[in-house]
Coordinates of C-alpha atoms in Angstrom, one line a residue:
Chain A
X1 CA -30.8 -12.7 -6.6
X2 CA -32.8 -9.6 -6.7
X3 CA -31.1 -8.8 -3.2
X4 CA -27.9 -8.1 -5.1
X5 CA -28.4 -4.0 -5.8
X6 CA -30.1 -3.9 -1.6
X7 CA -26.0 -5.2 -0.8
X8 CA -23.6 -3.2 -3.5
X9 CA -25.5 -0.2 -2.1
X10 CA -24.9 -0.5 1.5
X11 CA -21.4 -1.8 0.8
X12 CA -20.8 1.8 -1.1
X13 CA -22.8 3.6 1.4
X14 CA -21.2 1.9 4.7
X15 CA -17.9 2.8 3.1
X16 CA -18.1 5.8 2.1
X17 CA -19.7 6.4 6.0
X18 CA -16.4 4.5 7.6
X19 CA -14.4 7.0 5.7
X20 CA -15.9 10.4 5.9
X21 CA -17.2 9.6 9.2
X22 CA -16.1 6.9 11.2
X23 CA -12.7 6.8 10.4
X24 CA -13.0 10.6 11.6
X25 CA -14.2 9.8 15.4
X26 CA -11.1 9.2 18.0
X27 CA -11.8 9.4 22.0
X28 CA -8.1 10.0 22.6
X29 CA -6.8 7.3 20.9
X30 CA -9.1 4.5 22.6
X31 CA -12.3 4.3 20.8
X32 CA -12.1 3.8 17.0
X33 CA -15.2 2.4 15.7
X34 CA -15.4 1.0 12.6
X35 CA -19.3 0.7 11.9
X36 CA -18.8 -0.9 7.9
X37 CA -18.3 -4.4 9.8
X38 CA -22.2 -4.2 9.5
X39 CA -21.7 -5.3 6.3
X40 CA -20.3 -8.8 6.6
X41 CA -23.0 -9.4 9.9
X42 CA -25.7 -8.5 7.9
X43 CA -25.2 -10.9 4.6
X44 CA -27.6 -13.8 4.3
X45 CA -27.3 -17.1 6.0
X46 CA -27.5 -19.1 3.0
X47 CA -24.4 -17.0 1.2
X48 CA -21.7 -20.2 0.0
X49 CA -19.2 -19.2 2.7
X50 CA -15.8 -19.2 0.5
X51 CA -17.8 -16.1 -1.3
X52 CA -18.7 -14.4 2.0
X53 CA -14.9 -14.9 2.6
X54 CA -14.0 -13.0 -1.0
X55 CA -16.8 -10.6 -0.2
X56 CA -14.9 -9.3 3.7
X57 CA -11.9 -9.4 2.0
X58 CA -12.6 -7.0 -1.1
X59 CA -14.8 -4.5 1.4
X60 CA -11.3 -4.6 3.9
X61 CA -9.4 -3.8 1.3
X62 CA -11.3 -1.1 -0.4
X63 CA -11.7 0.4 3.4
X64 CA -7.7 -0.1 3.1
X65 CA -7.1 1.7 0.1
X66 CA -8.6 5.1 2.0
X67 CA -7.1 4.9 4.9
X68 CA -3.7 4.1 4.2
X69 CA -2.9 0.9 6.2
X70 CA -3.1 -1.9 3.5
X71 CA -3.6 -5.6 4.3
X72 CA -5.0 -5.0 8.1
X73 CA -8.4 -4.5 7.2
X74 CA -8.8 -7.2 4.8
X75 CA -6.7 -9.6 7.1
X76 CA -9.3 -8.6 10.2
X77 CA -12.6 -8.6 7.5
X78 CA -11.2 -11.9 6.6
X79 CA -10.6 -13.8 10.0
X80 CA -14.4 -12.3 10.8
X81 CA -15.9 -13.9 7.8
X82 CA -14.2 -17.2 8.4
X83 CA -15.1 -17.0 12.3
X84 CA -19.3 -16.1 11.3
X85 CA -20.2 -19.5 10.4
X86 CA -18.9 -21.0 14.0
X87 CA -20.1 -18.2 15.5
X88 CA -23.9 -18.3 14.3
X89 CA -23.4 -22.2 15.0
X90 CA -22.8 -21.2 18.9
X91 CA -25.6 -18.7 19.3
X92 CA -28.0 -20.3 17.4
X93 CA -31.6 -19.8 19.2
X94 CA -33.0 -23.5 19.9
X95 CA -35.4 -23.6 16.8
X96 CA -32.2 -23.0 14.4
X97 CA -32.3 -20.7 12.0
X98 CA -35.6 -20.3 9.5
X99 CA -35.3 -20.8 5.8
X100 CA -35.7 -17.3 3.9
X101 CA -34.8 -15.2 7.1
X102 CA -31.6 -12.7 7.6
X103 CA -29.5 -12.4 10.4
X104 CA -31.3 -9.0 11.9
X105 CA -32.9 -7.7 15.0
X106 CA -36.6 -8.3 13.3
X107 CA -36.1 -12.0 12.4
X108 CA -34.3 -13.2 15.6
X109 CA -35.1 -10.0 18.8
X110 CA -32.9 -7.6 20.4
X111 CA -31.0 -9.8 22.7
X112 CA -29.9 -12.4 19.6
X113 CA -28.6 -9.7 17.6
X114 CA -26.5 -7.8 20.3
X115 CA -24.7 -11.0 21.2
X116 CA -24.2 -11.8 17.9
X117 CA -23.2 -8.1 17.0
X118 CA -20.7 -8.2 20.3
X119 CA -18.9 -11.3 19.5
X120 CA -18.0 -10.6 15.8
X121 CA -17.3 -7.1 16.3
X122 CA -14.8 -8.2 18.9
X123 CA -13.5 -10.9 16.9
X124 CA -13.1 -8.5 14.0
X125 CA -11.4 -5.6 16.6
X126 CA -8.8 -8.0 18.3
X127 CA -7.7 -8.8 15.1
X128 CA -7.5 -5.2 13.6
X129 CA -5.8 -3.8 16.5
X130 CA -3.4 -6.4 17.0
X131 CA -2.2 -6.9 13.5
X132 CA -2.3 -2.7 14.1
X133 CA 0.4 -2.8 17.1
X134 CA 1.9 -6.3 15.8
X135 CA 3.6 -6.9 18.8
X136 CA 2.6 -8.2 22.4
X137 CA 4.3 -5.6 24.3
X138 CA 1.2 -3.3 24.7
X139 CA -1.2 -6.3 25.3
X140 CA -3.1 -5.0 27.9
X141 CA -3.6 -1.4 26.5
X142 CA -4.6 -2.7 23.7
X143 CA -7.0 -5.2 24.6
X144 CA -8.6 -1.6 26.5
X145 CA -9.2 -0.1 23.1
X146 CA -10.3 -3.2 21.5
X147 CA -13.1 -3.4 23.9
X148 CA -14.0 -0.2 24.1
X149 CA -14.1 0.1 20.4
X150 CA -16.0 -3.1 20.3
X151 CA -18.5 -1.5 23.5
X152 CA -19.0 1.6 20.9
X153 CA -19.0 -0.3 17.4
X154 CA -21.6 -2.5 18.6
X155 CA -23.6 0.4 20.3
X156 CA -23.5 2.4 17.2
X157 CA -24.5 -1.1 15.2
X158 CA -27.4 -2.1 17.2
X159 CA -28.8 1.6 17.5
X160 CA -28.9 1.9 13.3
X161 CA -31.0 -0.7 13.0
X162 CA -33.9 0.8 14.4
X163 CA -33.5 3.8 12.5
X164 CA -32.5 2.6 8.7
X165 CA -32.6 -1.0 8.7
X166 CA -36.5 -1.2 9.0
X167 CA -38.0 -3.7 7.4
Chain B
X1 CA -4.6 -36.0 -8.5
X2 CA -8.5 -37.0 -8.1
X3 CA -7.4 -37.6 -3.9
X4 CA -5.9 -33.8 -4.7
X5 CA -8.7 -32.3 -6.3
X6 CA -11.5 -33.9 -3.0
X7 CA -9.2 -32.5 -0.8
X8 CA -9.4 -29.2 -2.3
X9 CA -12.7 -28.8 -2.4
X10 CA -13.4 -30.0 0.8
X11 CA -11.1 -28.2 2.5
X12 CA -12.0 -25.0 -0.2
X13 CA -13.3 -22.4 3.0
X14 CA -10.1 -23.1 5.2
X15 CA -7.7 -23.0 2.5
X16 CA -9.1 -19.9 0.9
X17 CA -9.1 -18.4 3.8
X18 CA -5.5 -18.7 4.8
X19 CA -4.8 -17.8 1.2
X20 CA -6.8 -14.5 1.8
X21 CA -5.0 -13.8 4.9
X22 CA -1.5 -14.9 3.5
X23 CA -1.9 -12.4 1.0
X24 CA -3.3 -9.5 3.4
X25 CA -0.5 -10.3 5.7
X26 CA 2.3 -10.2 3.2
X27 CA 0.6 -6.4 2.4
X28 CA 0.5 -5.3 5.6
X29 CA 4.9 -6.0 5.8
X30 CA 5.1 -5.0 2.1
X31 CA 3.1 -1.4 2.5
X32 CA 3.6 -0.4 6.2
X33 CA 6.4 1.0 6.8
X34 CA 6.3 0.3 10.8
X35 CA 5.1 -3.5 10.5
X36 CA 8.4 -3.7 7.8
X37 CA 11.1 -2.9 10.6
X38 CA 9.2 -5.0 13.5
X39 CA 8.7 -7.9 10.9
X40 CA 12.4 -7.7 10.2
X41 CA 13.7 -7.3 13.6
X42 CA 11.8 -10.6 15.2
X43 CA 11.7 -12.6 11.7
X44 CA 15.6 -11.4 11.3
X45 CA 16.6 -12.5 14.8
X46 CA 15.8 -15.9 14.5
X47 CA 17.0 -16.2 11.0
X48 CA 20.0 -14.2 11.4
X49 CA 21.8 -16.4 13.6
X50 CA 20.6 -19.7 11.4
X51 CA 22.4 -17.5 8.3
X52 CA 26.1 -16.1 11.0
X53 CA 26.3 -20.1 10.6
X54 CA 25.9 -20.7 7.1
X55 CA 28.2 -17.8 6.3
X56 CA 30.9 -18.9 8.8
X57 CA 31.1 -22.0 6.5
X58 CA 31.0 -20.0 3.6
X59 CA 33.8 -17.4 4.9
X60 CA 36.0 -19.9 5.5
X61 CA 36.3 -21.2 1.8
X62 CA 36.5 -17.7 0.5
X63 CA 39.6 -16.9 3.1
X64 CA 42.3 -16.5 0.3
X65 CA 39.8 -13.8 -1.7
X66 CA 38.7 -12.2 1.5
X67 CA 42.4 -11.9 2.4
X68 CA 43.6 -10.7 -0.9
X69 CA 40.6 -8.3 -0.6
X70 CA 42.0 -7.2 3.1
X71 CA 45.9 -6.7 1.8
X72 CA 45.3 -4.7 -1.1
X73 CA 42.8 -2.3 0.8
X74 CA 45.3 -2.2 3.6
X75 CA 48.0 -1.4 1.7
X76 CA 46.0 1.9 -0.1
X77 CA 45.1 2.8 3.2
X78 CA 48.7 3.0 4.3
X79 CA 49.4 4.8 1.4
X80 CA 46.8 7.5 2.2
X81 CA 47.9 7.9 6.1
X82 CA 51.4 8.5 5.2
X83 CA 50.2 10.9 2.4
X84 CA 48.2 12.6 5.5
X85 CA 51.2 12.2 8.1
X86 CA 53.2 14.1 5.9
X87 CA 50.8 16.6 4.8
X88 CA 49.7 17.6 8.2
X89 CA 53.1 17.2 10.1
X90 CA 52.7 21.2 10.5
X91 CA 49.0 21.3 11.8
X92 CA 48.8 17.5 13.9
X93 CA 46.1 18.5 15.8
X94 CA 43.7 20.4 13.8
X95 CA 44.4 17.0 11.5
X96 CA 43.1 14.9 14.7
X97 CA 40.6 17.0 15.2
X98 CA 39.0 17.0 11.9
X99 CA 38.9 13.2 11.8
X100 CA 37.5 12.9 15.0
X101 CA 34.1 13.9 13.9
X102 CA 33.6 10.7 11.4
X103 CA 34.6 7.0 13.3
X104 CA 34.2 3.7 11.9
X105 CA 33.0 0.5 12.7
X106 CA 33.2 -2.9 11.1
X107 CA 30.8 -5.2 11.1
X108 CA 30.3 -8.7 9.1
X109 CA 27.3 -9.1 6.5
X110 CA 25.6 -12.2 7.4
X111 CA 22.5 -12.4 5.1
X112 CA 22.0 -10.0 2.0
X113 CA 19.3 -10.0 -1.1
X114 CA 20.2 -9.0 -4.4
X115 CA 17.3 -10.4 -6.7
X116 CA 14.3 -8.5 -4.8
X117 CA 13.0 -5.5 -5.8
X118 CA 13.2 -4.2 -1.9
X119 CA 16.9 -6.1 -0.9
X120 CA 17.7 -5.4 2.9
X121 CA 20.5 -6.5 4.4
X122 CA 21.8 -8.1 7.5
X123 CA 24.9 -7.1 9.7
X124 CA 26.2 -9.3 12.6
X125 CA 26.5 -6.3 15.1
X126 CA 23.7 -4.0 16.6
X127 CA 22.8 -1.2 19.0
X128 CA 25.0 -3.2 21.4
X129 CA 28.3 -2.5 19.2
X130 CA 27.3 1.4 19.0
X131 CA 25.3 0.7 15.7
X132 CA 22.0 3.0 15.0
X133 CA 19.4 4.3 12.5
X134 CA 20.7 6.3 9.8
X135 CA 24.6 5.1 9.6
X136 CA 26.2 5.0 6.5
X137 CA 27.3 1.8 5.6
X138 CA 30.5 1.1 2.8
X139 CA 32.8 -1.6 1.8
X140 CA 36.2 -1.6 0.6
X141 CA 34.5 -1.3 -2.9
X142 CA 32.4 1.9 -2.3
X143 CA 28.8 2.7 -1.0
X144 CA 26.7 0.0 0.2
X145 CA 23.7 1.8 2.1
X146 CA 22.2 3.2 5.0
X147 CA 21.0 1.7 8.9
X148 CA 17.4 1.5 9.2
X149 CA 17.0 -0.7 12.0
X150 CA 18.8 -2.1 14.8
X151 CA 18.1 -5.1 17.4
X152 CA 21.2 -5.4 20.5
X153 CA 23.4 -7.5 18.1
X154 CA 22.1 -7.0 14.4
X155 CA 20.9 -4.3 12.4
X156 CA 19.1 -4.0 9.0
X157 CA 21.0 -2.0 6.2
X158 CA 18.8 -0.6 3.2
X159 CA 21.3 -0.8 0.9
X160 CA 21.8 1.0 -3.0
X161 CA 19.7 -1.8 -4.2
X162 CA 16.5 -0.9 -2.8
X163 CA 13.8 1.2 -4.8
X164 CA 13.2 3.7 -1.8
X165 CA 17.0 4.1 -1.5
X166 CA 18.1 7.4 -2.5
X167 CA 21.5 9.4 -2.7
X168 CA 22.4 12.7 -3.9
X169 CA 25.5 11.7 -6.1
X170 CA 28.1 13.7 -8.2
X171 CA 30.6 13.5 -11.1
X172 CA 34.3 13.3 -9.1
X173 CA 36.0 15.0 -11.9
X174 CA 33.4 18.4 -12.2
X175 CA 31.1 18.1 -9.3
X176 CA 27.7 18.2 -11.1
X177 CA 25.2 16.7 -8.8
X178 CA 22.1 14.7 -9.3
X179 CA 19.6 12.4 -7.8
X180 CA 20.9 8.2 -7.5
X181 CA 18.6 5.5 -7.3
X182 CA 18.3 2.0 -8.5
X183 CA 15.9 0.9 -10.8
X184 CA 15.0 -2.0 -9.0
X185 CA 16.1 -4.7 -12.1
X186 CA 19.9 -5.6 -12.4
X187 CA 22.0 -5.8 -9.5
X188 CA 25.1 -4.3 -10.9
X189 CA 23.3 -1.2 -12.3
X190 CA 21.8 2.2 -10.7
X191 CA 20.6 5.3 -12.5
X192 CA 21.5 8.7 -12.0
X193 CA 19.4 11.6 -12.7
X194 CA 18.8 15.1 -13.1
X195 CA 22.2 15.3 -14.6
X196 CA 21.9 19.1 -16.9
X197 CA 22.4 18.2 -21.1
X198 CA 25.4 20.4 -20.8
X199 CA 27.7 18.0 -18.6
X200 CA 30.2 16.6 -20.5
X201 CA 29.7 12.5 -19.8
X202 CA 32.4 9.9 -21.0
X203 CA 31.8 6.4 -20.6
X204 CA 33.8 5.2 -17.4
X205 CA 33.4 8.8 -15.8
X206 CA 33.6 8.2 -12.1
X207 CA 30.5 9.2 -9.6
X208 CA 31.2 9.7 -6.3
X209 CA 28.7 11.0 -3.6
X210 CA 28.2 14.5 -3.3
X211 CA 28.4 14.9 1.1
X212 CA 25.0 16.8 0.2
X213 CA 23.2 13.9 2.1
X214 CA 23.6 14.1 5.7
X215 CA 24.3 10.3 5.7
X216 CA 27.2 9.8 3.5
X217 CA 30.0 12.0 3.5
X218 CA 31.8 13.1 0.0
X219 CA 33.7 11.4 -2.0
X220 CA 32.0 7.6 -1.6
X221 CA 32.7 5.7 -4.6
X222 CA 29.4 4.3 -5.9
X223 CA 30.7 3.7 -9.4
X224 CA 31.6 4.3 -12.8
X225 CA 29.2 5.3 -16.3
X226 CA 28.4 2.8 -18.2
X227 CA 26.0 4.4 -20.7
X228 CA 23.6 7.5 -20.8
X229 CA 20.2 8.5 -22.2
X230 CA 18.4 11.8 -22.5
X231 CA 15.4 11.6 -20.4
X232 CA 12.1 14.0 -20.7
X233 CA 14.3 16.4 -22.7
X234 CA 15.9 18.1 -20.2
X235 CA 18.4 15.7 -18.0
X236 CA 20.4 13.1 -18.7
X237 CA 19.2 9.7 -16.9
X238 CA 22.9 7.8 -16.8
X239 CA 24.0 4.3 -16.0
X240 CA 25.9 3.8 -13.1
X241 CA 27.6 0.4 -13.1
X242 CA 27.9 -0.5 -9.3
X243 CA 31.3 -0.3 -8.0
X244 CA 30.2 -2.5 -5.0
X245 CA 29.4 -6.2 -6.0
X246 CA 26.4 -7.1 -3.2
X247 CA 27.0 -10.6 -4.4
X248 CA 30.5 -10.5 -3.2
X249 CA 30.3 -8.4 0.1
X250 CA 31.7 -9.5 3.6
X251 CA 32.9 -6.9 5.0
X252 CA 31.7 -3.5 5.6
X253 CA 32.6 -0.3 7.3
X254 CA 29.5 1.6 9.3
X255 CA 30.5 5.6 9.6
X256 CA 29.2 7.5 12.6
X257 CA 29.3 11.7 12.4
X258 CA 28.8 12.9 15.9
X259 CA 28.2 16.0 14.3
X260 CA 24.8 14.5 12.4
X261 CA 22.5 15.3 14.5
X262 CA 23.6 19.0 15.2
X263 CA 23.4 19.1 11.4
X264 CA 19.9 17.8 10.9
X265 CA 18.6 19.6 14.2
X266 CA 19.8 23.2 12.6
X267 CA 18.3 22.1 9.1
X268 CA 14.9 21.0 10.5
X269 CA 14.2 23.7 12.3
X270 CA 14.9 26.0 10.0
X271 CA 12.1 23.9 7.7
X272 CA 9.7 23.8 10.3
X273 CA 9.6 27.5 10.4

């Protein structure tokens, strides 16, 4: 339990980054990365998952609250906490996952970590941008900024945790 | 309730999560102003034309009301036309003129809310019946409310009972206006405000709208006082009981001004300066 203070501070310090930060950074309209995702990939393997869920759904909504589009956040936070425990099931490396270990670059290598990092940043970005637009009629445009939000989420993801995720 | 109970928890993750998302759904169409009118327009079309049956059924038993309804507002509108024949027998065309810049349309109210605190209603015509965004809509009984989104053959009315619904409203007999809203509680009650202490206020006064809205044009009965309070010190917050009853609407009139968008276009750009 004496992880507890490590996560309430990077939840208030990867929010208060999305917001002043993030949030800020638009390539015309296509690219809108939002890095506080890290969040919900970074929390422990052995979390109980129905508090993982509460977890992605409080840090959507408090990303929410500051940028004024209530509910799409926590809806995409949500979907991407439910999908995590598949999704670690499907990349698992072949001596499954090690007792006392954390889902980051240092436990599991580069290449682990960006596929994992890809495939729940775009699970989390198809969702946000869909709910977003709410309708199919743009499918294909959107689907273009999804992935190249999820090509520069990712990028920004994996490249912060050799500089401030050191172990 | 033990079978309940396993099946809860065993199922807790799934069903927590579609409780999660349930809820951040329902606040994305409750807060969003954009995901409100395309969740109305697809959600509307389907239900709309399950509720144009229902309401056929339902029309049909209230024929005799509906057609005593129909008489007596023919009969004052026959009354007013020759009042206006005869008034502008000198001047016909400046008389056809002036009218020509207001038209209405009927159209049929097929589903409507009362008991929410955000009521919308349905209408069974739409952009393809010459219906758009930001008609006024009225009944034979006075105001109803205002377009705010049309499909090809229904559009969604915002009507008086609606908390972001807001008219600017006056008293018929003096013309002191103020601000008209609904509370969001009793369906057969709105509140006026900003009415000055010095207004004299009787209980049945009638309160028209004041035209001062680009929507509605003057002289739209929305209803009489029922009582009146002094609010912050300074205005009166007043009463209005409803003249229209939403719980007994089937007909209503949309009003189109041609001369709307000139209007807003000169106002606007005289803001934006």
């Amino acid at each position: 339990m004496n992880r507890l203070p490590i996560y309430i501070f990077r939840f208030i310090i990867l929010v208060l980054l999305q917001i002043f930060i993030f949030s800020q950074i638009q390539f015309s309209n296509l690219i809108n990365p939002y890095f506080y995702v890290l969040f919900v990939l970074l929390l422990p393997f052995d979390m109980p998952r129905s508090a993982m869920l509460l977890m992605a759904f409080f840090l959507g909504l408090t990303i929410d609250l500051f940028s004024n589009t209530l509910g799409m956040h926590a809806a995409a936070c949500t979907w991407m906490a439910f999908t995590r425990p598949a999704v670690l099931k499907w990349i698992s490396p072949r001596e499954d996952y090690e007792a006392d270990t954390l889902p980051t670059v240092h436990y599991y290598g580069l290449r682990w970590f960006v596929g994992y990092t890809l495939v729940m940043v775009f699970l989390h970005h198809f969702a946000l941008f869909f709910i977003e637009m709410f309708r199919w009629s743009d499918f294909f445009a959107t689907l273009a900024r999804v992935f190249l939000s999820t090509l520069f989420t990712s990028f920004l993801i994996v490249v912060s945790q050799f500089f401030f995720f050191r172990k | 309730m033990r079978n309940i109970l396993q099946f809860l928890i065993k199922y807790q993750f799934l069903l927590l999560f579609l409780l999660l998302e349930t809820i951040a759904i329902s606040l994305v169409i409750r807060y969003n102003y954009y995901h409100q009118i395309s969740y109305l327009n697809s959600a509307q079309k389907w239900y709309a034309s399950l509720s144009l049956k229902k309401e056929h059924a339902r029309q049909y038993l209230k024929l005799k009301t509906l057609n005593d309804r129909l008489l007596i507002e023919n009969e004052r509108l026959r009354n007013e036309l020759a009042y206006y024949q005869k008034k502008y027998t000198q001047y016909p065309q400046k008389a056809v003129h002036d009218s020509s810049d207001i038209s209405y349309l009927t159209a049929r109210v097929i589903n409507c809310t009362v008991h929410l605190p955000y009521n919308y209603l349905t209408l069974d015509k739409g952009s393809d019946s010459g219906i758009q965004p930001n008609m006024a809509v009225i009944s034979d009984q006075g105001i109803v409310g205002v377009v705010i989104a049309t499909s090809k053959h229904f559009a969604i009315v915002m009507p008086v009972l609606n908390k972001k619904f807001k008219v600017s409203a006056k008293f018929k007999k003096n013309n002191y206006f103020g601000s008209f809203e609904w509370p969001g509680s009793n369906y057969r009650f709105g509140t006026l405000n900003d009415i000055p202490l010095h207004v004299p206020i009787k209980h049945g006064d009638t309160i028209v709208t004041s035209g001062y809205s680009n929507i509605f044009p003057e002289g739209i009965m929305i209803g009489v006082v029922e009582d009146y309070s002094i609010s912050m010190g300074t205005f009166y917050s007043i009463n209005v009981r409803l003249s229209t009853d939403f719980k007994n609407l089937y007909y209503v009139y949309l009003i189109s001004n041609k001369k709307l968008l000139e209007q807003t276009t000169l106002e606007n750009s005289v803001i934006n300066e």
